[in-house]
CSV table of C-alpha atoms and ligand atoms in Angstrom, one decimal:
chain,number,residue,atom,x,y,z
W,14,MET,CA,116.7,108.6,94.0
W,15,ASP,CA,117.6,106.4,96.9
W,16,ASN,CA,115.0,104.1,98.3
W,17,LEU,CA,115.5,103.7,102.0
W,18,ASP,CA,112.2,102.0,102.7
W,19,PHE,CA,113.6,98.5,102.9
W,20,LEU,CA,116.4,99.6,105.2
W,21,HIS,CA,113.9,101.2,107.5
W,22,GLU,CA,111.7,98.2,107.4
W,23,VAL,CA,114.5,95.9,108.5
W,24,GLU,CA,115.8,98.2,111.1
W,25,LYS,CA,112.4,98.5,112.6
W,26,ALA,CA,111.7,94.8,112.6
W,27,THR,CA,115.0,94.0,114.2
W,28,GLY,CA,116.0,97.0,116.2
W,29,GLU,CA,119.5,96.7,114.6
W,30,LYS,CA,121.3,99.7,113.2
W,31,VAL,CA,122.0,98.1,109.8
W,32,SER,CA,123.0,101.4,108.3
W,33,THR,CA,126.1,101.6,110.5
W,34,CYS,CA,127.7,98.8,108.5
W,35,TYR,CA,130.9,99.9,106.8
W,36,GLN,CA,131.6,96.8,104.8
W,37,CYS,CA,134.6,95.5,106.7
W,38,CYS,CA,133.7,91.9,105.7
W,39,LYS,CA,134.3,90.5,109.2
W,40,CYS,CA,130.9,88.8,109.2
W,41,THR,CA,131.7,87.1,106.0
W,42,THR,CA,135.2,86.1,106.9
W,43,GLY,CA,134.1,84.2,110.0
W,44,CYS,CA,131.0,82.5,108.6
W,45,PRO,CA,131.4,78.7,108.6
W,46,VAL,CA,129.0,78.2,105.7
W,47,VAL,CA,130.0,81.0,103.4
W,48,ALA,CA,131.0,78.6,100.7
W,49,ASP,CA,127.3,77.4,100.4
W,50,MET,CA,125.9,80.9,100.1
W,51,ASP,CA,125.0,82.7,96.9
W,52,ILE,CA,125.5,86.2,98.4
W,53,TYR,CA,128.1,87.0,101.0
W,54,PRO,CA,126.7,88.1,104.4
W,55,HIS,CA,128.2,91.6,104.1
W,56,ARG,CA,126.7,92.0,100.7
W,57,ILE,CA,123.3,91.1,102.1
W,58,ILE,CA,123.7,94.0,104.6
W,59,ARG,CA,124.8,96.3,101.7
W,60,TYR,CA,121.8,95.3,99.6
W,61,ILE,CA,119.5,96.1,102.4
W,62,ILE,CA,121.0,99.6,102.6
W,63,LEU,CA,120.7,100.0,98.9
W,64,GLY,CA,117.1,98.8,98.9
W,65,ASN,CA,117.6,95.7,96.8
W,66,ARG,CA,114.7,93.9,98.3
W,67,ASP,CA,114.3,91.2,95.7
W,68,ARG,CA,117.8,90.0,95.8
W,69,VAL,CA,117.9,89.9,99.6
W,70,LEU,CA,114.6,88.1,100.1
W,71,GLY,CA,115.1,85.7,97.3
W,72,SER,CA,118.6,84.8,98.4
W,73,LYS,CA,119.8,81.3,99.4
W,74,THR,CA,122.1,82.9,102.0
W,75,ILE,CA,119.4,83.6,104.5
W,76,TRP,CA,118.5,79.9,104.5
W,77,THR,CA,122.0,78.7,104.5
W,78,CYS,CA,122.7,80.6,107.7
W,79,LEU,CA,122.9,78.3,110.8
W,80,GLN,CA,122.3,81.1,113.3
W,81,CYS,CA,125.7,80.3,114.9
W,82,VAL,CA,126.0,84.1,115.7
W,83,THR,CA,129.7,84.2,114.9
W,84,CYS,CA,129.1,87.2,112.6
W,85,SER,CA,127.1,89.1,115.2
W,86,VAL,CA,129.6,88.8,118.0
W,87,ARG,CA,132.4,90.0,115.7
W,88,CYS,CA,130.7,92.9,114.0
W,89,PRO,CA,132.6,96.0,115.0
W,90,ASN,CA,129.4,98.0,114.7
W,91,ASP,CA,127.5,95.6,116.9
W,92,ILE,CA,125.0,94.7,114.2
W,93,ASP,CA,123.4,91.4,115.1
W,94,VAL,CA,123.7,90.1,111.5
W,95,ALA,CA,122.2,86.7,112.4
W,96,ARG,CA,119.2,88.3,113.8
W,97,VAL,CA,118.8,90.4,110.7
W,98,PHE,CA,118.9,87.2,108.6
W,99,ASP,CA,116.3,85.6,110.9
W,100,ALA,CA,113.9,88.5,110.3
W,101,LEU,CA,114.6,88.3,106.6
W,102,ARG,CA,113.6,84.7,106.5
W,103,LYS,CA,110.2,85.5,108.1
W,104,THR,CA,109.6,88.2,105.5
W,105,SER,CA,110.6,86.0,102.6
W,106,VAL,CA,108.2,83.3,103.8
W,107,GLN,CA,105.4,85.8,104.3
W,108,GLU,CA,105.8,87.0,100.8
W,109,GLY,CA,106.2,83.6,99.3
W,110,ARG,CA,109.7,84.0,98.1
W,111,ALA,CA,111.7,81.7,100.3
W,112,ALA,CA,114.5,80.1,98.2
W,113,GLU,CA,114.3,77.0,100.3
W,114,ASN,CA,111.6,75.6,102.6
W,115,ASP,CA,113.0,72.5,104.3
W,116,THR,CA,114.3,74.4,107.3
W,117,TRP,CA,111.0,76.2,107.7
W,118,ARG,CA,108.9,73.1,107.2
W,119,PHE,CA,111.0,71.2,109.8
W,120,ASP,CA,110.5,74.0,112.3
W,121,GLU,CA,106.8,73.9,111.8
W,122,ILE,CA,106.6,70.2,112.2
W,123,PHE,CA,108.7,70.5,115.4
W,124,LEU,CA,106.3,73.0,116.8
W,125,GLU,CA,103.2,70.9,115.9
W,126,SER,CA,104.7,68.2,118.0
W,127,VAL,CA,105.3,70.6,120.9
W,128,GLN,CA,101.8,72.0,120.5
W,129,ARG,CA,100.3,68.5,120.7
W,130,HIS,CA,102.4,67.0,123.6
W,131,GLY,CA,104.0,70.0,125.3
W,132,ARG,CA,107.4,68.4,124.6
W,133,LEU,CA,109.1,67.3,121.5
W,134,HIS,CA,108.2,63.8,120.4
W,135,GLU,CA,111.4,63.0,118.4
W,136,ILE,CA,110.4,60.0,116.3
W,137,GLU,CA,107.0,61.5,115.4
W,138,THR,CA,108.7,64.7,114.3
W,139,ILE,CA,111.3,63.0,112.2
W,140,LEU,CA,108.8,60.6,110.5
W,141,HIS,CA,106.4,63.5,109.8
W,142,TYR,CA,109.2,65.5,108.2
W,143,LYS,CA,110.4,62.6,106.2
W,144,LEU,CA,106.8,61.7,105.0
W,145,ASP,CA,106.4,65.4,104.1
W,146,LYS,CA,109.5,65.2,102.0
W,147,LYS,CA,108.5,61.8,100.5
W,148,ASP,CA,111.8,60.5,101.6
W,149,LEU,CA,111.2,58.0,104.3
W,150,PHE,CA,114.1,55.7,104.0
W,151,SER,CA,117.2,57.8,103.2
W,152,ASP,CA,118.4,58.0,106.8
W,153,SER,CA,117.0,54.7,108.1
W,154,LYS,CA,120.4,53.4,109.0
W,155,MET,CA,121.1,56.5,111.1
W,156,GLY,CA,117.6,56.1,112.7
W,157,MET,CA,118.1,52.5,113.5
W,158,GLY,CA,121.6,53.1,114.9
W,159,MET,CA,120.2,55.8,117.2
W,160,LEU,CA,117.3,53.6,118.2
W,161,MET,CA,119.7,50.8,119.2
W,162,LYS,CA,121.6,53.2,121.4
W,163,GLY,CA,118.5,54.3,123.1
W,164,ARG,CA,118.8,57.8,121.6
W,165,LEU,CA,115.4,58.2,119.9
W,166,GLY,CA,112.4,59.0,122.0
W,167,LEU,CA,109.7,56.4,120.9
W,168,LEU,CA,106.9,57.5,123.2
W,169,PRO,CA,105.5,60.9,123.4
W,170,HIS,CA,106.1,62.9,126.5
W,171,ASN,CA,102.8,64.5,127.3
W,172,ILE,CA,102.8,67.3,129.8
W,173,LYS,CA,99.9,67.6,132.3
W,174,ASP,CA,98.7,71.0,131.2
W,175,ARG,CA,98.2,70.2,127.5
W,176,LYS,CA,95.2,72.5,127.5
W,177,GLY,CA,97.3,75.4,128.7
W,178,MET,CA,99.9,74.7,126.1
W,179,LYS,CA,97.3,74.7,123.3
W,180,GLU,CA,96.0,78.0,124.6
W,181,ILE,CA,99.5,79.6,124.4
W,182,PHE,CA,99.7,78.6,120.8
W,183,LYS,CA,96.2,79.7,120.1
W,184,LYS,CA,96.7,83.1,121.6
W,185,ILE,CA,99.9,83.7,119.6
W,186,GLU,CA,98.7,82.0,116.5
W,187,GLY,CA,96.5,84.9,115.3
W,188,LYS,CA,99.5,86.7,113.8
W,189,LYS,CA,101.5,83.6,112.9
W,190,VAL,CA,103.4,83.5,109.7
W,191,ARG,CA,102.7,80.5,107.5
W,192,GLY,CA,105.1,78.8,105.0
Q,27,MET,CA,120.1,74.9,148.5
Q,28,THR,CA,118.3,72.9,145.9
Q,29,LEU,CA,118.5,73.7,142.2
Q,30,THR,CA,115.4,73.6,140.0
Q,31,TYR,CA,116.3,71.4,137.2
Q,32,TYR,CA,115.0,72.0,133.7
Q,33,PRO,CA,115.9,69.0,131.6
Q,34,GLY,CA,114.6,70.2,128.2
Q,35,CYS,CA,113.6,67.5,125.7
Q,36,SER,CA,117.1,66.2,124.8
Q,37,LEU,CA,118.1,65.2,128.4
Q,38,LYS,CA,115.0,62.9,128.5
Q,39,THR,CA,115.5,61.4,125.0
Q,40,SER,CA,118.5,61.5,122.8
Q,41,SER,CA,120.9,62.5,125.6
Q,42,ARG,CA,119.5,60.6,128.5
Q,43,PHE,CA,122.9,59.5,129.5
Q,44,TYR,CA,123.9,63.1,130.0
Q,45,GLU,CA,121.3,63.3,132.7
Q,46,GLU,CA,122.6,60.1,134.3
Q,47,SER,CA,126.1,61.4,134.2
Q,48,PHE,CA,125.4,64.8,135.8
Q,49,LYS,CA,123.3,63.2,138.4
Q,50,ALA,CA,126.1,60.9,139.4
Q,51,VAL,CA,128.5,63.8,139.6
Q,52,PHE,CA,126.0,66.1,141.5
Q,53,SER,CA,125.2,63.5,144.1
Q,54,PHE,CA,128.9,62.8,144.7
Q,55,PHE,CA,129.3,66.5,145.5
Q,56,GLY,CA,126.1,66.8,147.4
Q,57,ILE,CA,124.3,69.2,144.9
Q,58,GLU,CA,120.6,68.7,145.3
Q,59,HIS,CA,118.2,69.3,142.4
Q,60,LYS,CA,114.5,68.9,141.8
Q,61,GLU,CA,113.0,68.5,138.4
Q,62,LEU,CA,110.7,71.4,137.3
Q,63,GLU,CA,107.1,70.2,137.7
Q,64,ASP,CA,105.3,69.9,134.3
Q,65,TRP,CA,108.1,71.6,132.3
Q,66,SER,CA,107.6,71.9,128.5
Q,67,CYS,CA,109.7,72.4,125.4
Q,68,CYS,CA,111.5,75.8,125.3
Q,69,GLY,CA,110.9,76.1,121.6
Q,70,ALA,CA,114.6,75.5,120.8
Q,71,SER,CA,115.6,77.1,117.6
Q,72,ALA,CA,112.3,76.4,115.9
Q,73,ALA,CA,109.8,78.6,117.8
Q,74,HIS,CA,111.6,82.0,117.6
Q,75,THR,CA,112.5,81.3,113.9
Q,76,ILE,CA,108.8,80.9,113.0
Q,77,ASP,CA,107.5,83.6,115.4
Q,78,GLU,CA,109.6,85.5,117.9
Q,79,ARG,CA,106.7,85.8,120.4
Q,80,LEU,CA,106.1,82.1,120.4
Q,81,GLY,CA,109.7,81.6,121.2
Q,82,TYR,CA,109.4,83.9,124.2
Q,83,ALA,CA,106.1,82.4,125.3
Q,84,LEU,CA,107.4,78.8,125.3
Q,85,ALA,CA,110.5,79.6,127.2
Q,86,ALA,CA,108.6,81.9,129.6
Q,87,ARG,CA,106.2,79.1,130.5
Q,88,ASN,CA,109.0,77.2,132.2
Q,89,LEU,CA,110.5,80.4,133.7
Q,90,ALA,CA,107.1,81.1,135.2
Q,91,LEU,CA,106.8,77.6,136.7
Q,92,ALA,CA,110.4,78.0,138.0
Q,93,GLU,CA,109.6,81.3,139.7
Q,94,ARG,CA,107.0,79.6,141.9
Q,95,GLU,CA,109.9,77.4,143.1
Q,96,GLY,CA,111.9,80.5,143.8
Q,97,ARG,CA,115.3,78.9,143.1
Q,98,GLN,CA,118.0,78.9,140.6
Q,99,LEU,CA,117.0,77.3,137.3
Q,100,PHE,CA,119.6,74.8,136.1
Q,101,ALA,CA,119.4,74.2,132.3
Q,102,PRO,CA,122.1,71.7,131.2
Q,103,CYS,CA,121.2,72.0,127.5
Q,104,SER,CA,123.0,74.9,125.8
Q,105,ALA,CA,120.0,75.7,123.6
Q,106,CYS,CA,117.6,75.7,126.6
Q,107,TYR,CA,120.0,77.8,128.5
Q,108,ASN,CA,120.3,80.3,125.7
Q,109,ARG,CA,116.6,80.6,125.1
Q,110,SER,CA,115.8,80.9,128.8
Q,111,LEU,CA,118.4,83.5,129.4
Q,112,ILE,CA,117.3,85.7,126.5
Q,113,THR,CA,113.6,85.3,127.4
Q,114,ASN,CA,114.2,86.1,131.1
Q,115,LYS,CA,116.0,89.3,130.2
Q,116,GLY,CA,113.4,90.3,127.7
Q,117,ILE,CA,110.5,89.8,130.1
Q,118,ARG,CA,112.3,91.5,132.9
Q,119,GLU,CA,113.3,94.6,131.0
Q,120,ASN,CA,110.6,95.1,128.4
Q,121,GLY,CA,107.3,95.9,129.9
Q,122,GLU,CA,105.3,95.7,126.7
Q,123,LEU,CA,106.7,92.2,125.9
Q,124,ARG,CA,106.1,91.1,129.5
Q,125,GLU,CA,102.4,92.1,129.3
Q,126,GLU,CA,101.9,90.4,125.9
Q,127,ILE,CA,103.6,87.2,126.9
Q,128,ASN,CA,101.8,87.0,130.3
Q,129,LYS,CA,98.5,87.3,128.4
Q,130,ALA,CA,99.3,84.2,126.5
Q,131,LEU,CA,100.6,82.4,129.6
Q,132,TYR,CA,97.6,83.3,131.8
Q,133,PRO,CA,97.0,82.0,134.5
Q,134,LEU,CA,100.8,81.6,134.8
Q,135,GLN,CA,102.9,84.7,135.4
Q,136,CYS,CA,106.5,85.3,134.3
Q,137,THR,CA,108.4,88.3,135.8
Q,138,GLY,CA,111.9,87.3,134.5
Q,139,THR,CA,113.4,87.1,138.0
Q,140,VAL,CA,114.7,83.6,138.3
Q,141,GLU,CA,118.4,83.0,138.0
Q,142,VAL,CA,119.3,80.8,134.9
Q,143,LYS,CA,122.4,78.6,135.3
Q,144,ASN,CA,124.2,76.3,132.9
Q,145,ILE,CA,126.2,73.2,133.8
Q,146,ILE,CA,129.6,75.1,133.9
Q,147,ASP,CA,128.1,77.8,136.2
Q,148,VAL,CA,126.8,75.1,138.6
Q,149,LEU,CA,130.0,73.2,138.8
Q,150,HIS,CA,132.0,76.4,139.3
Q,151,ASP,CA,129.6,77.9,141.8
Q,152,HIS,CA,128.6,74.9,143.8
Q,153,VAL,CA,131.7,72.7,143.6
Q,154,GLY,CA,134.7,74.7,142.5
Q,155,ILE,CA,137.8,73.5,140.8
Q,156,GLU,CA,139.8,73.1,144.0
Q,157,THR,CA,137.3,70.7,145.4
Q,158,ILE,CA,137.2,68.7,142.2
Q,159,ALA,CA,141.0,68.5,142.1
Q,160,GLN,CA,141.0,67.3,145.7
Q,161,ARG,CA,138.4,64.6,145.3
Q,162,ILE,CA,139.5,62.9,142.1
Q,163,ALA,CA,140.3,59.2,142.6
Q,164,TYR,CA,141.5,58.2,139.1
Q,165,ASP,CA,144.4,59.4,137.0
Q,166,LEU,CA,143.4,60.9,133.7
Q,167,SER,CA,146.8,62.3,132.8
Q,168,SER,CA,147.3,60.1,129.8
Q,169,ILE,CA,144.0,61.3,128.2
Q,170,ARG,CA,144.3,64.3,125.9
Q,171,VAL,CA,141.1,66.2,125.4
Q,172,VAL,CA,140.0,69.2,123.5
Q,173,PRO,CA,137.3,71.5,125.1
Q,174,TYR,CA,134.5,72.1,122.6
Q,175,TYR,CA,131.9,74.7,123.8
Q,176,GLY,CA,129.9,75.0,120.6
Q,177,CYS,CA,128.2,78.2,119.5
Q,178,VAL,CA,125.1,78.8,121.5
Q,179,LEU,CA,126.4,78.5,125.1
Q,180,THR,CA,128.4,81.7,125.3
Q,181,ARG,CA,127.6,83.5,122.1
Q,182,ILE,CA,124.5,85.4,123.3
Q,183,MET,CA,124.1,88.8,121.9
Q,184,LYS,CA,123.4,91.9,124.0
Q,185,MET,CA,124.1,90.1,127.3
Q,186,ASP,CA,126.8,89.9,129.8
Q,187,ALA,CA,127.6,86.3,129.3
Q,188,PHE,CA,129.2,84.1,132.0
Q,189,ASP,CA,132.3,83.7,129.9
Q,190,ASP,CA,134.0,85.3,126.9
Q,191,LYS,CA,132.0,85.0,123.7
Q,192,GLU,CA,135.0,84.2,121.5
Q,193,ASP,CA,137.5,82.5,123.8
Q,194,PRO,CA,135.8,81.0,126.8
Q,195,THR,CA,137.9,79.3,129.5
Q,196,SER,CA,135.5,78.2,132.2
Q,197,MET,CA,135.1,74.7,131.0
Q,198,ASP,CA,138.9,74.4,130.4
Q,199,SER,CA,139.5,74.9,134.1
Q,200,LEU,CA,137.0,72.3,135.0
Q,201,ILE,CA,138.6,69.8,132.7
Q,202,TRP,CA,142.0,70.7,134.0
Q,203,SER,CA,140.8,70.1,137.5
Q,204,SER,CA,139.8,66.5,136.5
Q,205,GLY,CA,143.4,65.8,135.8
Q,206,ALA,CA,143.0,65.2,132.0
Q,207,GLU,CA,145.5,66.7,129.7
Q,208,LEU,CA,144.0,69.8,128.2
Q,209,VAL,CA,144.8,70.6,124.6
Q,210,ASN,CA,144.5,74.2,123.4
Q,211,TRP,CA,142.9,74.4,120.0
Q,212,PRO,CA,141.3,76.9,117.7
Q,213,TYR,CA,137.9,75.2,117.4
Q,214,LYS,CA,136.4,75.8,120.8
Q,215,MET,CA,133.5,77.7,119.3
Q,216,GLU,CA,133.3,76.2,115.8
Q,217,CYS,CA,129.7,75.4,114.6
Q,218,CYS,CA,128.8,71.7,114.3
Q,219,GLY,CA,126.0,72.2,111.9
Q,220,ALA,CA,123.4,73.0,114.5
Q,221,SER,CA,119.9,71.8,113.7
Q,222,LYS,CA,120.6,71.1,110.1
Q,223,THR,CA,121.2,67.4,110.9
Q,224,LEU,CA,118.0,66.3,109.1
Q,225,THR,CA,117.3,69.1,106.7
Q,226,ASN,CA,120.9,69.4,105.3
Q,227,LYS,CA,122.9,66.4,106.3
Q,228,ASP,CA,125.8,67.2,104.1
Q,229,MET,CA,126.3,70.5,105.8
Q,230,THR,CA,126.4,68.9,109.3
Q,231,LEU,CA,128.7,66.3,108.0
Q,232,LYS,CA,131.1,68.9,106.5
Q,233,LEU,CA,131.2,71.1,109.6
Q,234,SER,CA,131.3,68.3,112.2
Q,235,ALA,CA,134.0,66.5,110.3
Q,236,LYS,CA,136.1,69.6,110.2
Q,237,ILE,CA,136.0,69.7,114.0
Q,238,MET,CA,136.8,66.0,114.3
Q,239,ASP,CA,139.7,66.3,111.9
Q,240,MET,CA,141.2,69.2,113.9
Q,241,ALA,CA,140.9,67.2,117.1
Q,242,LEU,CA,142.6,64.2,115.5
Q,243,SER,CA,145.4,66.2,114.0
Q,244,LEU,CA,146.2,67.5,117.5
Q,245,GLY,CA,146.5,64.0,118.8
Q,246,ALA,CA,143.5,64.3,121.1
Q,247,ASP,CA,141.8,61.2,122.6
Q,248,ALA,CA,138.4,62.7,123.1
Q,249,VAL,CA,136.3,65.8,122.5
Q,250,VAL,CA,134.6,67.2,125.6
Q,251,THR,CA,131.4,69.3,125.3
Q,252,PRO,CA,128.6,70.6,127.5
Q,253,CYS,CA,126.1,70.8,124.6
Q,254,PRO,CA,123.7,67.9,123.7
Q,255,LEU,CA,123.4,69.0,120.1
Q,256,CYS,CA,127.1,69.3,119.6
Q,257,GLN,CA,127.6,65.9,121.2
Q,258,MET,CA,125.0,64.4,119.0
Q,259,ASN,CA,126.2,65.9,115.7
Q,260,LEU,CA,129.8,64.8,116.3
Q,261,ASP,CA,128.8,61.4,117.6
Q,262,LEU,CA,126.6,60.8,114.5
Q,263,LEU,CA,129.5,61.3,112.1
Q,264,PRO,CA,129.7,57.6,111.3
Q,265,TYR,CA,126.1,57.7,110.2
Q,266,LEU,CA,126.4,61.0,108.4
Q,267,GLY,CA,128.7,59.2,106.0
Q,268,ARG,CA,132.2,59.8,107.4
Q,269,LYS,CA,134.6,57.0,106.6
Q,270,ASP,CA,137.6,58.3,108.6
Q,271,ARG,CA,138.5,57.6,112.2
Q,272,ASN,CA,136.5,59.3,114.9
Q,273,LEU,CA,137.2,60.3,118.5
Q,274,PRO,CA,134.8,59.7,121.3
Q,275,VAL,CA,132.7,62.7,122.2
Q,276,LEU,CA,132.2,63.0,125.9
Q,277,PHE,CA,129.9,65.3,128.0
Q,278,LEU,CA,131.7,67.6,130.4
Q,279,THR,CA,130.3,65.6,133.3
Q,280,GLU,CA,131.5,62.4,131.8
Q,281,ILE,CA,135.1,63.4,132.1
Q,282,LEU,CA,134.4,64.2,135.7
Q,283,GLU,CA,132.7,60.8,136.1
Q,284,LEU,CA,135.9,59.2,134.8
Q,285,ALA,CA,138.0,61.1,137.3
Q,286,LEU,CA,135.7,60.3,140.2
Q,287,PHE,CA,134.5,56.8,139.5
Q,288,GLY,CA,136.8,55.5,136.7
Q,289,THR,CA,133.8,54.4,134.6
Q,290,LEU,CA,131.0,55.9,132.5
Q,291,LYS,CA,127.3,55.2,133.1
Q,292,GLY,CA,126.5,56.0,129.5
Q,293,THR,CA,129.1,53.8,127.7
Q,294,GLY,CA,126.4,52.0,125.7
Q,295,SER,CA,124.8,55.2,124.5
Q,296,HIS,CA,127.8,56.5,122.7
Q,297,ILE,CA,127.7,55.9,118.9
Q,298,ILE,CA,131.5,56.4,118.6
Q,299,PRO,CA,132.9,53.8,121.1
Q,300,VAL,CA,134.4,55.1,124.3
Q,301,ASP,CA,136.1,51.9,125.5
Q,302,GLU,CA,139.6,52.9,124.5
Q,303,ILE,CA,139.4,56.0,126.6
Q,304,VAL,CA,137.9,54.2,129.6
Q,305,LYS,CA,140.8,51.8,129.4
Q,306,LYS,CA,143.3,54.6,129.7
Q,307,VAL,CA,142.0,55.6,133.1
Q,308,LYS,CA,144.3,54.4,135.9
Q,309,LYS,CA,143.6,54.2,139.6
Q,310,GLN,CA,145.6,56.9,141.4
D,404,SF4,S1,131.0,92.8,110.3
D,404,SF4,FE1,129.4,94.4,110.6
D,404,SF4,S2,130.3,96.2,109.8
D,404,SF4,FE2,131.5,94.6,109.1
D,404,SF4,S3,130.7,94.1,107.0
D,404,SF4,FE3,129.7,92.7,108.5
D,404,SF4,S4,127.8,93.8,109.2
D,404,SF4,FE4,129.2,95.3,108.2
D,405,SF4,S1,125.0,83.3,112.0
D,405,SF4,FE1,124.8,82.7,109.9
D,405,SF4,S2,125.7,84.3,108.7
D,405,SF4,FE2,126.4,84.5,110.8
D,405,SF4,S3,128.4,83.4,110.8
D,405,SF4,FE3,126.8,82.0,111.5
D,405,SF4,S4,126.1,80.9,109.7
D,405,SF4,FE4,127.3,82.7,109.0
């Protein structure tokens, strides 16, 4: 009656022994953003073991996680919970069930800038993200403040070997996940 | 010996004054460094989130360039340090991964053999706390500071980290040697909101404000951190919508700058003003 497929899938993708979790709640207790999650971290781990794929992949929790790794370093069974969440995010995007896509979209835009210049072009990335969200002005005070303090890179920093950089992306791109 | 310096994007843009600061301190102690030729972004938290192999490849590109220099690679940004360390180990120990990444890097080659160092490592290894204590010229004893490490510097899974993952003390000893009053506190490792600054401003506000409140309640004069992202998130608090009082957020090398020179090169770059704290510095 048990369906262990999902557990095996996650364990294979992460190399983490999720099945050793004994529900001590240590991961949940130390998590700084637990109040914003819809399912507690230790419950996510439990649902994986129980094969509750839909709840896990559709959860807000995996997108709330900041990857601060507090849970992972404290887990008495050495489960890298943060890494498990990271892998779950990829699967949820692949299957089109991501509960939130701002984080993913921002990371994509960040990488587009790196692909183009070799280094992050801050202002381009921020504006691109804000245009994408159709919310250009909400943080303009913050942006101006940073600009005045010389803390926003206005010009792109192009590396010399931009061709090589594009090659790296191209060679890896084939199997890339898209949001 | 000369260190190979990997700035990462933030030390050339949002945290340029961190670069100025460590350079002043390094040159005072005679630590030489040479910027890594044609370095690129390490992928930060974005690359491995989207595709693990891309994360490895981006960090490995810099490691490969550094290997040609054959020196220690110094990465002052906590995120760059974290990604470089993880990638270095992965490439060194996992033959399959090494082959795959090197295919993407070709004609560059990464073997994972360079030594990756963070700012605390470098100050401990190349200067040492005794030397710092002997060379300070200004009295910081009236300045109370809390050491704020942030999450990504020491919390690196499946690795022998350079310090304890939960209760690190290496930066404490460096601050102590500067003569500033060190306040013990429970938030050394608390998360500042990481890279959510744009995508979830309220979360960064909530987490960073909690850290600031704790520092204020302990009567600290400043928060000291080695991490550019932590510095930025806390320093942005006035723009994130916080109305309460804020303490200046200094880089680790800035507290040393104060102890050595009595001034800060990056005064104008701080969003939360640092003048009050600079005023507290007295000639010895
Ligand atoms: S800390 Fe580890 S063992 Fe405890 S509940 Fe969380 S995942 Fe399970
Ligand atoms: S890594 Fe994620 S789940 Fe773990 S403690 Fe940090 S925010 Fe919570």
